[in-house]
Each structure stands twice: as C-alpha cells, then as structure tokens.
PDB file of C-alpha atoms in Angstrom:
ATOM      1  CA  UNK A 157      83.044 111.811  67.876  1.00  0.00           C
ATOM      2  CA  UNK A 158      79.365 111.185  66.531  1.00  0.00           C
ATOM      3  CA  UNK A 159      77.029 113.355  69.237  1.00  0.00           C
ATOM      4  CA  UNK A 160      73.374 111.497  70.161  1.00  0.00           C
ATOM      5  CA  UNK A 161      70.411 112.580  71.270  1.00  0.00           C
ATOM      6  CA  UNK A 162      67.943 110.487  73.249  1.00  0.00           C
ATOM      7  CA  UNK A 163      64.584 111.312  74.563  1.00  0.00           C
ATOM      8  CA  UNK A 164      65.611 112.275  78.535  1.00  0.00           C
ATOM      9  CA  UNK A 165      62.964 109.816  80.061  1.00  0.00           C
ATOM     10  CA  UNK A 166      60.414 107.321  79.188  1.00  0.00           C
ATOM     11  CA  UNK A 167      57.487 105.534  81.163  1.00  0.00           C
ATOM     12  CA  UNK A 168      56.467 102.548  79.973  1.00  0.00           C
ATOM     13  CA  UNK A 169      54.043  98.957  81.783  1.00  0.00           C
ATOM     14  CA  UNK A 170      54.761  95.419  82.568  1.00  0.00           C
ATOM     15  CA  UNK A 171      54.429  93.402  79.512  1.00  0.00           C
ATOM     16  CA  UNK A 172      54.743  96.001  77.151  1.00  0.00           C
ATOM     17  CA  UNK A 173      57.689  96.083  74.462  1.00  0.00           C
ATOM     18  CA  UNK A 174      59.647  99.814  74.430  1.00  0.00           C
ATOM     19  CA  UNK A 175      61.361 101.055  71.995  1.00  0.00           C
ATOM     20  CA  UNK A 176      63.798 103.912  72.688  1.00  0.00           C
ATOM     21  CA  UNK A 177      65.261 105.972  69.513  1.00  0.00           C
ATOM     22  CA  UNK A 178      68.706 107.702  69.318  1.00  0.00           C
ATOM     23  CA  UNK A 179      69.784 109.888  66.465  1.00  0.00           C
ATOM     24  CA  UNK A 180      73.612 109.926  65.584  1.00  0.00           C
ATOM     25  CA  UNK A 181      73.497 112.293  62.840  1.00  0.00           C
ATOM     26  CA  UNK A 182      76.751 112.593  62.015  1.00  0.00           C
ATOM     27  CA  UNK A 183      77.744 108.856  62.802  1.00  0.00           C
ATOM     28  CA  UNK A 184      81.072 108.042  60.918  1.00  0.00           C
ATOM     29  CA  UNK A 185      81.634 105.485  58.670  1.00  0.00           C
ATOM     30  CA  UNK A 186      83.567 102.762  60.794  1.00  0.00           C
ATOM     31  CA  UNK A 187      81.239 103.902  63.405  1.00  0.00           C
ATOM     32  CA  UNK A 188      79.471 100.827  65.473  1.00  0.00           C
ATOM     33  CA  UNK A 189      76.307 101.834  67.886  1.00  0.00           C
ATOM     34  CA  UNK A 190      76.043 100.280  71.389  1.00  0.00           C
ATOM     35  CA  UNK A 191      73.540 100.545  74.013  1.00  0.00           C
ATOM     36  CA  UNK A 192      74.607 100.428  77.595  1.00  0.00           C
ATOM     37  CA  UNK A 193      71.890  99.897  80.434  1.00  0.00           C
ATOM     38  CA  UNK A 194      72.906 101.318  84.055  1.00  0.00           C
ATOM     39  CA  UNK A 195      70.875 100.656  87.123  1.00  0.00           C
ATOM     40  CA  UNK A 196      72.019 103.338  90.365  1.00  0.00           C
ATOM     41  CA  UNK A 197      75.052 102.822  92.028  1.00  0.00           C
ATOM     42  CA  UNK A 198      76.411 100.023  89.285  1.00  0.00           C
ATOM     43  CA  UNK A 199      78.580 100.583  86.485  1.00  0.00           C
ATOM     44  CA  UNK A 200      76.773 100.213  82.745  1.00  0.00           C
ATOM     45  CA  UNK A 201      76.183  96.940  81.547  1.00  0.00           C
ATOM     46  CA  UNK A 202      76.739  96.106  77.744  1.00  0.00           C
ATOM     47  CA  UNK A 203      73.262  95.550  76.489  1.00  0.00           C
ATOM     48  CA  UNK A 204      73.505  95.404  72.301  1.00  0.00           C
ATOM     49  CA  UNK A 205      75.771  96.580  69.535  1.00  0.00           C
ATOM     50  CA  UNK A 206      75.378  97.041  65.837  1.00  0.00           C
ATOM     51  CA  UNK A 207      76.581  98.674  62.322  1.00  0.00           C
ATOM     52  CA  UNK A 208      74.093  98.145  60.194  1.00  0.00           C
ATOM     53  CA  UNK A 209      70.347  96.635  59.568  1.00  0.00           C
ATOM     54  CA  UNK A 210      68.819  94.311  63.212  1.00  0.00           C
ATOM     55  CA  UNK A 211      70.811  92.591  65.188  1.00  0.00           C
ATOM     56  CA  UNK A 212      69.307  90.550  68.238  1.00  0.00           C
ATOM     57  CA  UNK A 213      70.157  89.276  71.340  1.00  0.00           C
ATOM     58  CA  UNK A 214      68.632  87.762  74.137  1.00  0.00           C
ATOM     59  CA  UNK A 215      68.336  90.587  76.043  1.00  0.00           C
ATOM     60  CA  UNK A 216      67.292  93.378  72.794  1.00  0.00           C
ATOM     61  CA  UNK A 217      67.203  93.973  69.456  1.00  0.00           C
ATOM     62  CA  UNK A 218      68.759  96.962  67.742  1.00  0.00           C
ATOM     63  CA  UNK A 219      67.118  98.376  64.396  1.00  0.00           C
ATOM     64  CA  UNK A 220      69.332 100.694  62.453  1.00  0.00           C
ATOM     65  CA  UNK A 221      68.277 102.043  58.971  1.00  0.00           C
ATOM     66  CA  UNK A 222      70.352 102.269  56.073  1.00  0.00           C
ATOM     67  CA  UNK A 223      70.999 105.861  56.475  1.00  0.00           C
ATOM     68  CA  UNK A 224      72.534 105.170  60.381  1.00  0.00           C
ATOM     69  CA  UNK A 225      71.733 108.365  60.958  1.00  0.00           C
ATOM     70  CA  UNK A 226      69.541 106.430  64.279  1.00  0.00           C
ATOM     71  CA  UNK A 227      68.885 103.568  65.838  1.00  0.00           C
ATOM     72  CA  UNK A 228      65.773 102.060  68.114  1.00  0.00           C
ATOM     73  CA  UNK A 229      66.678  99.959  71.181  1.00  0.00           C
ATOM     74  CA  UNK A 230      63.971  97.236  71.231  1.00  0.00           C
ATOM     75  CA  UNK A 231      63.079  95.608  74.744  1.00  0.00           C
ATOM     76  CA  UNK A 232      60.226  92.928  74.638  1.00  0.00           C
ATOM     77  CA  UNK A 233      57.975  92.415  77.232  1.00  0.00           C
ATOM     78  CA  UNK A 234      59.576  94.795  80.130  1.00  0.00           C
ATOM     79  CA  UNK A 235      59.521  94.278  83.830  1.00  0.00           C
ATOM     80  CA  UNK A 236      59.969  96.185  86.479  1.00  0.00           C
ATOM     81  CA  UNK A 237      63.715  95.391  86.591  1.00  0.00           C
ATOM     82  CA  UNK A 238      64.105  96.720  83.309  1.00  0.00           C
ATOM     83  CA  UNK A 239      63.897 100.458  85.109  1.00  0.00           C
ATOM     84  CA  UNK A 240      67.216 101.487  84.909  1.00  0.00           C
ATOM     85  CA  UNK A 241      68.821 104.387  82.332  1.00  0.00           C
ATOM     86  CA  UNK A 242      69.655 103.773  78.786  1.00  0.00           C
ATOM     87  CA  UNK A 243      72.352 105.226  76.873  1.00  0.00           C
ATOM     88  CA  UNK A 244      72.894 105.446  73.327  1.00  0.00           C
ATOM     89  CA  UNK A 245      76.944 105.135  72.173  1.00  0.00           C
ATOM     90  CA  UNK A 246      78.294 105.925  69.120  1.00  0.00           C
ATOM     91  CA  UNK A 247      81.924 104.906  68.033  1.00  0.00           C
ATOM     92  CA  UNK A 248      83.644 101.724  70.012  1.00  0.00           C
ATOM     93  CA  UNK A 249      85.279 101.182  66.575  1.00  0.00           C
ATOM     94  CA  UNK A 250      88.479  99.779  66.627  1.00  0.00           C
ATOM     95  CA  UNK A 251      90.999 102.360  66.607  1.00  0.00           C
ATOM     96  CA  UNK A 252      88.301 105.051  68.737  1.00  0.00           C
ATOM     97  CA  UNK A 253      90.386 106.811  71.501  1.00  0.00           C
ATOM     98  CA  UNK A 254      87.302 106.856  73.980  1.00  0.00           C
ATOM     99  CA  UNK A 255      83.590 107.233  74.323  1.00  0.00           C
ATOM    100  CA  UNK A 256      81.769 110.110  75.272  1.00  0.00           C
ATOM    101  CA  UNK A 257      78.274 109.408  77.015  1.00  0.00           C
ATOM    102  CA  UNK A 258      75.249 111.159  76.087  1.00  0.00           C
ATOM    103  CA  UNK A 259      72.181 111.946  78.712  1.00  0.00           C
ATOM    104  CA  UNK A 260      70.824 109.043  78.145  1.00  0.00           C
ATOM    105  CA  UNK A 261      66.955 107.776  78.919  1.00  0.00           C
ATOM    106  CA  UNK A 262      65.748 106.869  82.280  1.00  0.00           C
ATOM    107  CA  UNK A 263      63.425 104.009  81.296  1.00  0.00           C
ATOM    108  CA  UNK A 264      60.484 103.661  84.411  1.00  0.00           C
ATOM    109  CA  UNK A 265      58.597 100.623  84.110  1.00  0.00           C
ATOM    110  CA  UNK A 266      55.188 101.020  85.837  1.00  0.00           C
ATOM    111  CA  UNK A 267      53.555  98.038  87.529  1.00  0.00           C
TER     112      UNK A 267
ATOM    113  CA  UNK B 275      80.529  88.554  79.019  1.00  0.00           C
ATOM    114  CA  UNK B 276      83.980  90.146  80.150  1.00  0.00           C
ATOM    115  CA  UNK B 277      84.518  90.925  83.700  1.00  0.00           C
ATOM    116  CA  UNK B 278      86.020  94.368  84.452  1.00  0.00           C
ATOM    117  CA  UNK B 279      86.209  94.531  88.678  1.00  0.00           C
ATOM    118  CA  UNK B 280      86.705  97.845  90.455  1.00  0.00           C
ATOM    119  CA  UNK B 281      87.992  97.824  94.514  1.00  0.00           C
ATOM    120  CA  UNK B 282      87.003  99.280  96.963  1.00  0.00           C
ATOM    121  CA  UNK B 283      83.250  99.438  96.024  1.00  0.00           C
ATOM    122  CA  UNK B 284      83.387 102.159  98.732  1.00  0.00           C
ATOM    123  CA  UNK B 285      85.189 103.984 100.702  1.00  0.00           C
ATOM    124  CA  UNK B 286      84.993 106.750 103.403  1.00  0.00           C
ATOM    125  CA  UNK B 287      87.701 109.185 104.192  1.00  0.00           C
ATOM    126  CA  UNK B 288      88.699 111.965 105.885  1.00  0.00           C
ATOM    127  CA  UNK B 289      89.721 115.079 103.915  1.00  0.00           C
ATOM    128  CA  UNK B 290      92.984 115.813 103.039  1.00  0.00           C
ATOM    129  CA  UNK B 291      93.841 112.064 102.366  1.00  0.00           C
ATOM    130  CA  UNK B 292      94.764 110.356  99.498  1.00  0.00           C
ATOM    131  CA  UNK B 293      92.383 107.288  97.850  1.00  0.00           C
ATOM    132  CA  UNK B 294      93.275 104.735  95.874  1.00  0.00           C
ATOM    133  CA  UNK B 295      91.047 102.849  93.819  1.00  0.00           C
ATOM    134  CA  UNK B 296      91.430 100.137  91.537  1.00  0.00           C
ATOM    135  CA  UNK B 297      90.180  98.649  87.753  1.00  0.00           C
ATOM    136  CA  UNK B 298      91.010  95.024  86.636  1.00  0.00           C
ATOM    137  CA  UNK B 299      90.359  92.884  83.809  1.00  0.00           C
ATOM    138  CA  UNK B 300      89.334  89.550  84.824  1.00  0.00           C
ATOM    139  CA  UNK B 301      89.579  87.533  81.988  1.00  0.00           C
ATOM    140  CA  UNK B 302      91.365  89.853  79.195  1.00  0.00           C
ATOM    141  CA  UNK B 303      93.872  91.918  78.623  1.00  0.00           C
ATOM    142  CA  UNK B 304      93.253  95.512  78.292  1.00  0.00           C
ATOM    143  CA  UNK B 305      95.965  97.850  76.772  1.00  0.00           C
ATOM    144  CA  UNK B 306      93.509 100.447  77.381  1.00  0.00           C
ATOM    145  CA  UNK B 307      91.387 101.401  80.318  1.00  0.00           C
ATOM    146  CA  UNK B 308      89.136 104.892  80.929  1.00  0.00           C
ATOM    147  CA  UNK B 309      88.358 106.611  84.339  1.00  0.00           C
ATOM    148  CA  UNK B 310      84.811 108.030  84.721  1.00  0.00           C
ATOM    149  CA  UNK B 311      83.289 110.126  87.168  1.00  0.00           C
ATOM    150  CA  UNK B 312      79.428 110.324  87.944  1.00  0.00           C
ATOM    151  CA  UNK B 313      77.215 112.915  90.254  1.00  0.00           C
ATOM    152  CA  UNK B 314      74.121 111.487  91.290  1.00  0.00           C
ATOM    153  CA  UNK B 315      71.179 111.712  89.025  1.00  0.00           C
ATOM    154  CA  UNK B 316      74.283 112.531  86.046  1.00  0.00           C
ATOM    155  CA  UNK B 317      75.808 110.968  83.161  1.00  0.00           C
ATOM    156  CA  UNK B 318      79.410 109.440  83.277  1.00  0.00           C
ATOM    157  CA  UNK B 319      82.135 112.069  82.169  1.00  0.00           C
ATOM    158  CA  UNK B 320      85.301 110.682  81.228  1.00  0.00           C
ATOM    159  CA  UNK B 321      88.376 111.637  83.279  1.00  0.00           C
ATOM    160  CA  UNK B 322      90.855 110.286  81.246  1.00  0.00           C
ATOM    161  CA  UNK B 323      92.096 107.480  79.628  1.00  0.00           C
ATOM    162  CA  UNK B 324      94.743 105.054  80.849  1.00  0.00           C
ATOM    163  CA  UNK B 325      97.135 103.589  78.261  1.00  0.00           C
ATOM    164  CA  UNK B 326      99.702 100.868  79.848  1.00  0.00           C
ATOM    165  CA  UNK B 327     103.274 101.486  80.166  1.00  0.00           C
ATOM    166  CA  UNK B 328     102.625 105.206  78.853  1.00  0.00           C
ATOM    167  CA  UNK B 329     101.292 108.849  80.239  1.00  0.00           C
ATOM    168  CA  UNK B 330      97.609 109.097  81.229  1.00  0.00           C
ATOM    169  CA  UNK B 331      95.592 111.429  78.590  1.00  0.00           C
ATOM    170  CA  UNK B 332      93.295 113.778  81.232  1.00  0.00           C
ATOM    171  CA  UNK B 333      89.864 115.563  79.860  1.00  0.00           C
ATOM    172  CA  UNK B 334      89.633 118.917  79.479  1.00  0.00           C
ATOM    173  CA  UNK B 335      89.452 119.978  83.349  1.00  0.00           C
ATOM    174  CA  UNK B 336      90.621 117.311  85.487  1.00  0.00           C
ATOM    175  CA  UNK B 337      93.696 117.907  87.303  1.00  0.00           C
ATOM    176  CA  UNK B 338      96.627 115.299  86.336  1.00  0.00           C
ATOM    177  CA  UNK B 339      97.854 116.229  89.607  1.00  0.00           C
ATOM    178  CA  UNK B 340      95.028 115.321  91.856  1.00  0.00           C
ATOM    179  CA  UNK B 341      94.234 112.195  90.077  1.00  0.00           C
ATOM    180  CA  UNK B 342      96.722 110.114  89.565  1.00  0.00           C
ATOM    181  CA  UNK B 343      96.489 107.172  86.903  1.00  0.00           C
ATOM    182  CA  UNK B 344      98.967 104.234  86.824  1.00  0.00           C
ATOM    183  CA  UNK B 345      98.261 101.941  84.366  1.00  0.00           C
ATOM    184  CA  UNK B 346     100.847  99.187  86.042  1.00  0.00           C
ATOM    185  CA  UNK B 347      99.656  95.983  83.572  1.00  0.00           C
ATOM    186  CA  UNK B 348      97.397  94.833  81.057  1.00  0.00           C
ATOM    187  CA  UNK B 349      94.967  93.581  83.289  1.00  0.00           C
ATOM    188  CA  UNK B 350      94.923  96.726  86.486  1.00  0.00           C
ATOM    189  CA  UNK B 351      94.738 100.439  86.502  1.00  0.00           C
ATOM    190  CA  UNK B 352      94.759 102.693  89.546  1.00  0.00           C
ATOM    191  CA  UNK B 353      93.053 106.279  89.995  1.00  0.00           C
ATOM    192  CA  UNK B 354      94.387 107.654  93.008  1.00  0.00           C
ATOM    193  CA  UNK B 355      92.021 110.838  94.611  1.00  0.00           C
ATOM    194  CA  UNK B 356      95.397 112.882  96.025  1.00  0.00           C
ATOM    195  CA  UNK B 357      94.247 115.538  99.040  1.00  0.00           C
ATOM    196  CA  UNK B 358      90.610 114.676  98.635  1.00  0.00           C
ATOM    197  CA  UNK B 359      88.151 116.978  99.620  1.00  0.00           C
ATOM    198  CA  UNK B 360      84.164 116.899 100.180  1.00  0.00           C
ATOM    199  CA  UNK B 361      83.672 117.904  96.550  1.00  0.00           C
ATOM    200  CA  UNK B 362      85.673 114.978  95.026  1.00  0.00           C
ATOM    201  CA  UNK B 363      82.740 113.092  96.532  1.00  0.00           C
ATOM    202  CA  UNK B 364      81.303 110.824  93.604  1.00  0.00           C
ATOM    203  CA  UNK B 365      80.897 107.666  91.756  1.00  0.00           C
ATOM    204  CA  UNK B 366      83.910 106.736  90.048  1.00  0.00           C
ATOM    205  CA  UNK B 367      83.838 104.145  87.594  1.00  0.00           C
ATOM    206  CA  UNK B 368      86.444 102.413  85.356  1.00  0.00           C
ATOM    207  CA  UNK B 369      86.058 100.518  82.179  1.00  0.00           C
ATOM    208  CA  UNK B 370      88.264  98.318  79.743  1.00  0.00           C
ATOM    209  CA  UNK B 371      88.671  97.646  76.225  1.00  0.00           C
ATOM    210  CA  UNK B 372      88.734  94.308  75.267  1.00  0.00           C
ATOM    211  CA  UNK B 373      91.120  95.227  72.109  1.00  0.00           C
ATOM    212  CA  UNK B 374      91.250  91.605  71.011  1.00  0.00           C
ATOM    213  CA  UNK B 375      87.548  91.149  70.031  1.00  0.00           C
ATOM    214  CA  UNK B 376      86.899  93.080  66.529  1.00  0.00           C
ATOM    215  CA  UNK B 377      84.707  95.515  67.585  1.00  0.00           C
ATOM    216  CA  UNK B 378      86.539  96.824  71.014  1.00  0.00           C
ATOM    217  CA  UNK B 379      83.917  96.701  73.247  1.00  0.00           C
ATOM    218  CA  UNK B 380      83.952  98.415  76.605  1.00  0.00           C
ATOM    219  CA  UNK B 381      83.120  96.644  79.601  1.00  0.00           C
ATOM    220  CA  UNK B 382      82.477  98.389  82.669  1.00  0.00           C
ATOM    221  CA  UNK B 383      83.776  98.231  86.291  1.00  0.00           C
ATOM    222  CA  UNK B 384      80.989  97.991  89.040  1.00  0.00           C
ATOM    223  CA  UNK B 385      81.877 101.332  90.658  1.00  0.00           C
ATOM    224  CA  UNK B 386      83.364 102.701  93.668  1.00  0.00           C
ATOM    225  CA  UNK B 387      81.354 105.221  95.495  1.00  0.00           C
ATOM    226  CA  UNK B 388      83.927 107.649  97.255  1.00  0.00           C
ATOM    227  CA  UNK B 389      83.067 110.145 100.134  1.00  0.00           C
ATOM    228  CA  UNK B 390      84.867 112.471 101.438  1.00  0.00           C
ATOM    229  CA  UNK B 391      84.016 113.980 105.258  1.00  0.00           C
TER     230      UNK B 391
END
C-alpha cells in the first residue's frame, strides 16, 4: 500500500483558495487518489478522487502530475466550515483489500 | 452520494459488558465493510475488515476475541466490544465499499462514540 505524507496542519482566511499537497511516492499503477474531509465526532466524508491530470467537482479540484508521485487538493474560496481535517488516500482501486489512513492535515480557517 | 449508517451514535456502559454496534448500507450492497477505531485528536486505524458470509481479517493487534465482527448481509455488519473496559473507550467508525461503481469507493459510517465507565 502506497504511504503519503501531508503537511500535519494548515491555517488559512475566509475567501482565500488552499491548496493542500500529498506525496504518494510509491503510488502503484492501478492506484486512484481520494481525499476524505472529517469534521470531530463524524465519520470522513468523500470529498474528490482521481488517477490522473484535474478532475473537479463542486466541492474541489484535484491536480495530479504526470509522474503521480503527488497530488494538490484545491478548495476555492474557504469558509469557516471548511475547518475540518484532510486526508490524503492512496489505493481504493478495485481489487485493494483496505485503506490505510495517513495523519492527515487539520485545515483551520481563520475569520 | 451513498449512505453508509452506523447505530448507536453513542452509547454508555458499564465495564465488563458487551456492546454492539452496527454498519449499514443504505442504498448499496456492500460485500465488503471495514471497522475503524479513532482516539481523539488521532487518525482512523483500521481494525479489520468484514467480508460477508466469510471470517473477519483483524489488524495486526486487535483481539478477534474481544471484537467480534459478523458480517450477517450485504447491506449490515456488526462490531461487538465483548467485556469492555475504560480503555476500549473511542470512536468507532465503519465504512463500505460500494464494489459496483468502477472505482470502489468507500463511504463512511457517521460514527459511534463508545464509553466505557
């Protein structure tokens, strides 16, 4: 299973767009990435999830470079509610046995 | 998106007793379901994964013993906390895999938050 690294935290305003990075190093090649957001006390909510090049929802966008060796979650124009933590999955191909969570970032969105 | 529900959202016991919680799939089947546990200010670790109509698989270092997985259906899993005690306190949380959408996608049960006096 592909390991990822995230940056632990991140502070960010109102208004501004964030942009979190995860590396995946040694993603595999049937490997998908997918970003889960978690607020306290709730299970993870499916945010985004991508292979290759952007893909873009109404929530995010996910930018993943030809390598796939990373990937940038994209949020435009945060609010408050966006505070929550961010992880960074790797795998959730068909046929994967399970996912292993990472750290993740706590994202705190500053009035 | 799919709906993965969790019950009880939370529960207080006494130690020494046995809790049952429980993971369904709203609107999907899931051949396969995962148990997770979380400390506060932690990240999920996965307790094992729940395959239906076979043998749970258990992480390195949770006890098959003291929690139990039945994985009745396609659409409900059960983690049962046996002889619970203070430090099996935690946020337990289930999730399913939608195996009939291409990329298998795991949705996520709301949580139950467990305490143990």
């Amino acid at each position: 299973l592909a390991k990822t690294t995230q940056p632990i935290s991140m502070d960010s305003y109102e208004g501004q767009e964030v942009n979190i990075t995860c590396s995946h190093n040694n993603i595999a090649t049937n490997d998908y990435i997918t970003w889960y957001q978690q607020f306290p006390s709730q299970g993870p909510r499916f945010i985004i999830q991508g292979y290759k090049t952007k893909v873009t929802n109404e929530v995010a966008s996910l930018f993943i470079p030809a390598d796939r060796k990373s990937s940038t979650l994209s949020l435009p124009r945060v609010s408050l509610s966006d505070t929550a933590v961010y992880y960074c999955l790797v795998g959730d191909a068909p046929g994967d046995d399970k996912i292993i969570f990472g750290k993740g970032t706590r994202l705190h969105i500053l009035p | 998106g799919a709906v993965v529900s969790q019950h009880p959202s939370r529960v207080i016991c006494k130690s020494g007793t046995s809790v049952k919680i429980e993971c369904r799939s709203l609107d999907f089947q899931a051949t396969t379901m995962f148990w997770y546990r979380q400390f506060p200010k932690q990240s999920l670790m996965l307790m094992a994964t729940s395959n239906e109509g076979s043998k749970a698989t258990y992480e390195q270092g949770v006890e098959k013993d003291k929690f139990l997985i039945n994985h009745a259906s396609l659409t409900l899993s059960t983690l049962t906390v046996t002889s619970a005690h203070p430090e099996d306190s935690s946020f337990y949380i289930c999730s399913a895999r939608d195996s009939q959408r291409g990329t298998d996608t795991q949705y996520f049960g709301p949580g139950t938050r467990l305490t143990v006096l």
